[in-house]
Coordinates of C-alpha atoms and ligand atoms in Angstrom, one line a residue:
M1 CA -2.8 26.5 108.7
S2 CA -4.3 27.4 105.4
I3 CA -4.6 24.9 102.6
R4 CA -2.5 27.0 100.4
S5 CA 0.4 27.1 102.8
R6 CA 0.4 23.3 102.9
L7 CA 1.1 23.0 99.1
P8 CA 4.8 22.5 98.2
A9 CA 6.1 26.0 97.6
A10 CA 8.1 25.3 94.5
N11 CA 5.2 23.7 92.8
A12 CA 2.5 26.3 93.7
D13 CA 1.1 26.5 90.1
A14 CA 2.0 23.1 88.9
T15 CA -0.3 20.1 88.4
S16 CA -0.1 16.8 90.1
T17 CA 1.9 15.5 87.1
G18 CA 4.5 18.1 87.8
A19 CA 3.9 20.0 84.5
P20 CA 3.2 23.7 84.6
A21 CA -0.5 24.6 84.3
G22 CA -1.7 25.3 80.8
Q23 CA 0.7 22.9 79.2
F24 CA 1.0 19.3 78.2
P25 CA 0.0 16.9 79.7
S26 CA -2.6 18.7 81.7
V27 CA -3.6 20.2 78.3
R28 CA -4.2 17.5 75.7
M29 CA -5.9 19.1 72.6
R30 CA -6.8 15.6 71.4
R31 CA -9.3 15.0 74.3
N32 CA -11.9 17.2 72.5
R33 CA -11.3 15.2 69.3
K34 CA -11.7 11.7 70.8
A35 CA -15.1 10.8 69.4
P36 CA -17.6 12.1 66.8
W37 CA -19.9 13.5 69.5
A38 CA -17.1 15.4 71.1
R39 CA -16.0 16.9 67.8
E40 CA -19.6 17.9 67.1
L41 CA -19.7 19.7 70.5
V42 CA -16.7 21.9 69.9
A43 CA -17.2 22.5 66.1
E44 CA -16.7 26.2 65.4
H45 CA -18.1 26.3 61.9
R46 CA -20.6 24.1 60.1
L47 CA -21.8 23.8 56.6
S48 CA -25.4 23.3 55.6
A49 CA -27.4 23.3 52.4
R50 CA -28.8 26.7 53.6
D51 CA -25.3 28.2 53.0
L52 CA -25.3 27.3 49.3
I53 CA -26.4 29.1 46.1
W54 CA -26.7 27.0 43.0
P55 CA -25.5 28.6 39.7
M56 CA -27.3 27.3 36.6
F57 CA -26.9 27.8 32.9
V58 CA -30.0 28.3 30.8
I59 CA -30.2 27.3 27.1
A60 CA -32.9 27.6 24.5
G61 CA -35.2 24.7 23.6
K62 CA -37.3 22.2 25.5
D63 CA -36.2 19.1 27.5
K64 CA -32.6 20.0 26.5
R65 CA -29.4 19.3 28.5
V66 CA -26.0 20.2 27.1
P67 CA -23.0 19.2 29.1
V68 CA -20.3 21.9 29.6
A69 CA -17.1 20.1 28.5
S70 CA -14.8 21.9 30.9
M71 CA -17.1 21.5 33.9
P72 CA -17.8 17.7 34.3
G73 CA -21.2 17.1 35.8
V74 CA -22.5 20.6 34.9
E75 CA -25.1 20.9 32.1
R76 CA -26.9 23.8 30.5
L77 CA -30.6 23.3 30.9
S78 CA -33.6 24.4 28.9
V79 CA -36.2 26.5 30.8
D80 CA -38.5 23.5 31.6
L81 CA -35.5 21.6 33.1
I82 CA -34.4 24.7 35.0
V83 CA -37.8 24.6 36.8
E84 CA -37.2 20.9 37.6
A85 CA -33.7 21.8 39.0
A86 CA -35.2 24.6 41.1
K87 CA -37.7 22.1 42.5
E88 CA -34.7 19.9 43.4
A89 CA -33.0 22.9 45.1
V90 CA -36.1 23.5 47.2
A91 CA -36.2 19.8 48.2
L92 CA -32.6 20.0 49.2
G93 CA -32.9 23.1 51.3
I94 CA -30.9 25.3 49.0
P95 CA -32.2 28.8 49.4
A96 CA -31.3 30.4 46.1
V97 CA -30.3 29.8 42.5
A98 CA -28.3 32.0 40.2
L99 CA -29.2 31.9 36.5
F100 CA -26.8 32.6 33.6
P101 CA -27.8 32.4 29.9
F102 CA -26.1 30.6 27.0
T103 CA -27.0 33.1 24.4
D104 CA -27.4 32.1 20.7
P105 CA -24.4 33.8 19.0
A106 CA -26.9 35.3 16.5
K107 CA -28.4 37.3 19.4
R108 CA -25.1 38.8 20.4
S109 CA -24.5 42.4 19.3
D110 CA -22.3 45.4 20.0
D111 CA -25.0 47.1 22.0
A112 CA -26.0 43.9 23.9
R113 CA -29.6 44.6 23.2
E114 CA -30.7 41.0 24.0
A115 CA -29.9 41.9 27.7
F116 CA -32.9 44.2 27.7
N117 CA -35.2 41.8 26.0
A118 CA -37.9 41.0 28.5
D119 CA -38.2 37.6 26.9
N120 CA -34.5 36.6 27.0
L121 CA -33.6 33.3 28.5
V122 CA -33.0 34.3 32.1
C123 CA -36.2 36.4 32.3
R124 CA -38.2 33.4 30.9
A125 CA -36.5 31.0 33.3
T126 CA -37.3 33.4 36.2
R127 CA -40.9 33.7 35.2
A128 CA -41.2 29.9 34.9
I129 CA -39.8 29.3 38.4
K130 CA -42.1 31.9 39.8
A131 CA -45.1 30.5 37.9
A132 CA -44.3 27.1 39.5
G133 CA -44.8 28.7 42.9
L134 CA -41.4 27.7 44.2
D135 CA -40.2 29.2 47.4
I136 CA -36.7 30.0 46.3
G137 CA -34.6 33.0 45.7
I138 CA -33.7 33.9 42.1
I139 CA -30.4 35.7 41.5
L140 CA -29.7 37.2 38.1
D141 CA -26.3 38.6 37.0
V142 CA -26.2 42.2 35.8
A143 CA -23.5 42.3 33.2
L144 CA -23.4 42.5 29.4
D145 CA -20.9 39.7 28.6
P146 CA -23.4 37.0 27.6
Y147 CA -24.9 39.4 25.1
T148 CA -22.0 41.4 23.6
S149 CA -20.4 40.4 20.3
H150 CA -17.0 41.0 21.9
G151 CA -17.6 39.1 25.2
H152 CA -16.9 42.1 27.5
D153 CA -19.1 43.0 30.4
G154 CA -19.5 46.6 29.2
L155 CA -19.9 48.5 25.9
L156 CA -16.8 48.9 23.8
V157 CA -16.0 52.2 22.1
G158 CA -12.8 52.0 20.1
D159 CA -10.7 49.9 22.4
E160 CA -12.2 51.2 25.7
I161 CA -14.9 49.6 27.8
V162 CA -16.9 52.8 28.5
N163 CA -18.1 53.2 32.1
D164 CA -21.1 55.6 32.2
E165 CA -22.7 54.4 28.9
T166 CA -22.4 50.8 30.2
N167 CA -24.2 51.9 33.4
A168 CA -27.1 53.1 31.4
A169 CA -27.3 49.8 29.7
L170 CA -27.0 47.9 33.0
V171 CA -29.9 49.9 34.4
K172 CA -32.1 48.8 31.5
Q173 CA -31.0 45.2 32.0
A174 CA -31.7 45.4 35.8
L175 CA -35.2 46.8 35.3
V176 CA -36.1 44.0 32.8
Q177 CA -34.8 41.4 35.3
A178 CA -36.6 42.9 38.3
E179 CA -39.8 43.1 36.2
A180 CA -39.4 39.3 35.4
G181 CA -39.4 38.6 39.1
A182 CA -35.8 38.4 40.0
D183 CA -35.4 38.6 43.8
V184 CA -31.8 39.6 43.8
L185 CA -29.8 41.4 41.2
A186 CA -26.1 40.7 41.1
P187 CA -24.1 43.2 39.2
S188 CA -20.9 41.4 38.1
D189 CA -19.6 44.0 35.7
M190 CA -17.3 46.1 37.9
M191 CA -18.3 49.5 36.4
D192 CA -17.9 52.4 38.8
G193 CA -21.2 53.8 40.1
R194 CA -23.4 51.0 38.8
I195 CA -24.8 50.1 42.2
A196 CA -26.1 53.6 42.8
A197 CA -27.5 53.8 39.2
I198 CA -29.3 50.5 39.5
R199 CA -30.5 51.1 43.1
S200 CA -32.1 54.5 42.2
A201 CA -33.7 53.0 39.1
L202 CA -35.1 50.1 41.2
E203 CA -36.5 52.6 43.8
A204 CA -38.1 54.8 41.1
G205 CA -39.5 51.8 39.2
G206 CA -41.3 50.3 42.2
F207 CA -38.8 47.6 43.0
Q208 CA -37.9 48.8 46.5
N209 CA -37.6 45.2 47.7
T210 CA -35.3 43.9 45.0
Q211 CA -32.0 43.1 46.7
I212 CA -28.6 43.8 45.3
M213 CA -25.8 41.3 45.8
S214 CA -22.9 43.2 44.4
Y215 CA -19.9 41.4 43.0
A216 CA -17.9 44.1 44.9
A217 CA -14.4 42.5 44.9
K218 CA -14.2 40.8 41.6
Y219 CA -10.8 40.0 40.3
A220 CA -9.5 39.7 36.7
S221 CA -9.0 36.0 37.1
A222 CA -8.0 33.1 34.9
F223 CA -10.3 30.9 37.0
Y224 CA -13.4 32.1 35.0
G225 CA -12.3 30.2 31.8
P226 CA -14.8 27.3 32.0
F227 CA -17.7 29.7 32.8
R228 CA -17.0 31.6 29.5
D229 CA -17.3 28.2 27.8
A230 CA -20.5 27.6 29.5
V231 CA -22.2 30.9 28.5
G232 CA -20.5 30.7 25.1
S233 CA -18.4 33.9 25.3
A234 CA -15.0 32.3 25.3
G235 CA -14.7 32.4 21.6
F236 CA -15.8 36.0 21.4
L237 CA -13.7 37.7 24.1
K238 CA -11.1 40.0 22.8
G239 CA -8.3 40.9 25.2
D240 CA -8.9 40.7 28.9
K241 CA -10.9 42.4 31.6
R242 CA -8.2 44.1 33.5
T243 CA -9.4 47.6 33.0
Y244 CA -12.5 46.9 35.1
Q245 CA -11.9 43.7 37.2
M246 CA -9.3 43.9 40.0
D247 CA -5.6 43.1 40.1
P248 CA -5.2 39.7 41.9
G249 CA -2.4 41.3 44.0
N250 CA -4.6 43.8 45.7
T251 CA -6.6 43.6 48.9
D252 CA -6.9 47.1 50.4
E253 CA -8.6 48.0 47.1
A254 CA -11.2 45.3 47.7
L255 CA -12.2 47.1 50.9
R256 CA -12.7 50.3 49.0
E257 CA -14.8 48.6 46.4
V258 CA -16.9 47.0 49.1
A259 CA -17.3 50.3 51.0
L260 CA -18.4 52.1 47.8
D261 CA -21.0 49.4 46.9
L262 CA -22.5 49.4 50.3
S263 CA -22.7 53.2 50.4
E264 CA -24.4 53.0 47.0
G265 CA -27.1 50.6 48.3
A266 CA -25.8 47.1 48.0
D267 CA -27.6 44.7 50.5
M268 CA -24.9 42.0 50.2
V269 CA -21.5 41.8 48.8
M270 CA -19.5 39.1 47.1
V271 CA -15.8 38.2 46.7
K272 CA -14.8 36.3 43.6
P273 CA -13.0 33.9 42.9
G274 CA -13.3 31.9 46.2
L275 CA -10.7 29.6 47.6
P276 CA -7.7 31.5 46.2
Y277 CA -9.1 34.7 47.8
L278 CA -10.2 33.6 51.2
D279 CA -8.0 36.2 52.8
V280 CA -10.2 38.8 51.0
V281 CA -13.3 37.1 52.3
R282 CA -11.9 37.3 55.8
R283 CA -11.0 41.0 55.6
V284 CA -14.3 42.0 54.0
S285 CA -16.4 40.0 56.5
E286 CA -14.4 41.3 59.5
T287 CA -14.3 44.9 58.4
F288 CA -17.9 45.4 57.3
K289 CA -19.9 42.8 59.2
V290 CA -22.4 42.6 56.3
P291 CA -23.6 39.5 54.5
T292 CA -20.5 38.5 52.6
F293 CA -20.7 35.8 49.9
A294 CA -18.0 34.1 47.9
Y295 CA -18.1 32.4 44.5
Q296 CA -16.3 29.1 44.1
V297 CA -15.9 29.8 40.4
S298 CA -15.9 27.6 37.4
G299 CA -12.1 27.1 37.3
E300 CA -12.1 26.0 40.9
Y301 CA -14.9 23.6 40.2
A302 CA -13.0 22.3 37.1
M303 CA -9.8 21.7 39.0
L304 CA -11.5 19.7 41.7
A305 CA -13.8 17.8 39.3
A306 CA -10.8 16.8 37.1
A307 CA -9.0 15.4 40.1
F308 CA -12.2 13.5 41.2
E309 CA -12.5 12.0 37.7
K310 CA -8.9 10.8 37.9
G311 CA -9.4 9.4 41.3
W312 CA -6.7 11.6 42.7
L313 CA -8.9 13.3 45.3
D314 CA -11.8 11.9 47.3
E315 CA -14.8 13.6 45.8
E316 CA -17.1 13.8 48.8
K317 CA -14.6 14.8 51.5
T318 CA -12.7 17.3 49.3
M319 CA -15.9 19.0 48.1
I320 CA -17.3 19.4 51.7
E321 CA -13.9 20.6 53.0
S322 CA -13.6 23.1 50.2
L323 CA -17.0 24.6 51.1
L324 CA -16.5 24.6 54.8
A325 CA -13.4 26.6 54.3
F326 CA -15.5 29.5 53.0
R327 CA -17.6 29.4 56.2
R328 CA -14.4 29.5 58.3
A329 CA -13.1 32.5 56.4
G330 CA -16.3 34.3 57.3
A331 CA -18.5 33.8 54.3
S332 CA -22.3 33.9 54.9
G333 CA -22.8 31.6 51.9
V334 CA -21.1 30.2 48.8
L335 CA -22.1 30.2 45.1
T336 CA -20.9 26.7 44.0
Y337 CA -21.6 24.3 41.1
F338 CA -21.3 21.6 43.8
A339 CA -24.5 22.9 45.4
P340 CA -26.8 20.0 44.6
K341 CA -24.2 17.3 45.3
A342 CA -23.0 18.9 48.5
A343 CA -26.6 19.4 49.7
R344 CA -27.4 15.8 49.1
L345 CA -24.4 14.7 51.0
L346 CA -25.1 17.0 53.9
K347 CA -28.7 15.8 54.0
A348 CA -27.5 12.1 54.2
Q349 CA -25.1 12.9 57.0
H350 CA -27.8 14.4 59.3
Ligands
LIG401 C1 -19.9 37.7 34.0 C2 -19.6 36.7 35.0 C3 -18.5 35.9 35.1 C4 -18.6 35.0 36.1 C5 -19.8 35.3 36.7 N1 -20.4 36.4 36.1 C6 -17.3 35.8 34.1 C7 -16.4 36.9 33.9 O1 -16.5 37.9 34.6 O2 -15.7 36.9 33.0 C8 -17.7 33.9 36.5 C9 -18.3 32.7 37.1 C10 -17.4 31.5 37.1 O3 -16.3 31.5 36.6 O4 -17.9 30.5 37.6 N2 -19.5 39.0 34.3

């Protein structure tokens, strides 16, 4: 008699407990959660300092730190202190920093000419970090908003942000930044065709290895408010950016934007804002399988930082959870103002 035929017929695919296979109590999901080591073993996504990009604000002067009121814990730093912060980033294992300028209002103009000044703040900061011999990636934004008198990312003619003329200006800005030593250029302006224009200028200018991380799916979001304070464009901005940044209700359009930027020569793409747009991060990363970054923007930072200050949320746990969520959604990495704090915590935990 075979073993099989000795089993009680009615219970052929049941467990000794009498429950059908594949169900409780033979299946208890909590077994894999019973201890820290068990949870480690089955963890699907992890966060490390290597996943973080630290955005910093540069201000003129020496040994100068100016807090950003709407971003508690974030300071604008003079170039000498930016170098110190970049050293800290290296020590923490953060692979790259992204630099943004606070431009003296007197240097803003309709034609954004300070953007092409090889001695502007971000170019000087880039050279200073390179001169210090630090092994860290430097990412510079390509967009005109820190330099225009109206706070828009492009050139304004009448009441229109003009596309092709803006592209010509962005190319000049990109070349000055590449020349200063920027490793990655991050066009955040959302003009059509700018990736192709910048890429061909880089190729022609001898900057074949300069990477482009395109802000491909960038939404016209209210979550950028504190950033505009930080770079000093809040008071200048007239109107909104809806003729160039995306409608928050759209997601198929994000895929078209990403496809275009990749075809024009972007090496990496970004979705922005972050947490409220994780569905877009997921779609982009699944569809294209290219390095996909997300930006936990200033307003997301401000919301969390305000709740931490009030004691309404646990700072350490909430910060790490918010960043891990990006990894789960498929992001290769996250631009976050929490980068140094999160990296310190992650280091302490391992
Ligand atoms: C500039 C730029 C913005 C941000 C990054 N680059 C602001 C904007 O588009 O108005 C936002 C970053 C943040 O909110 O943290 N084009």
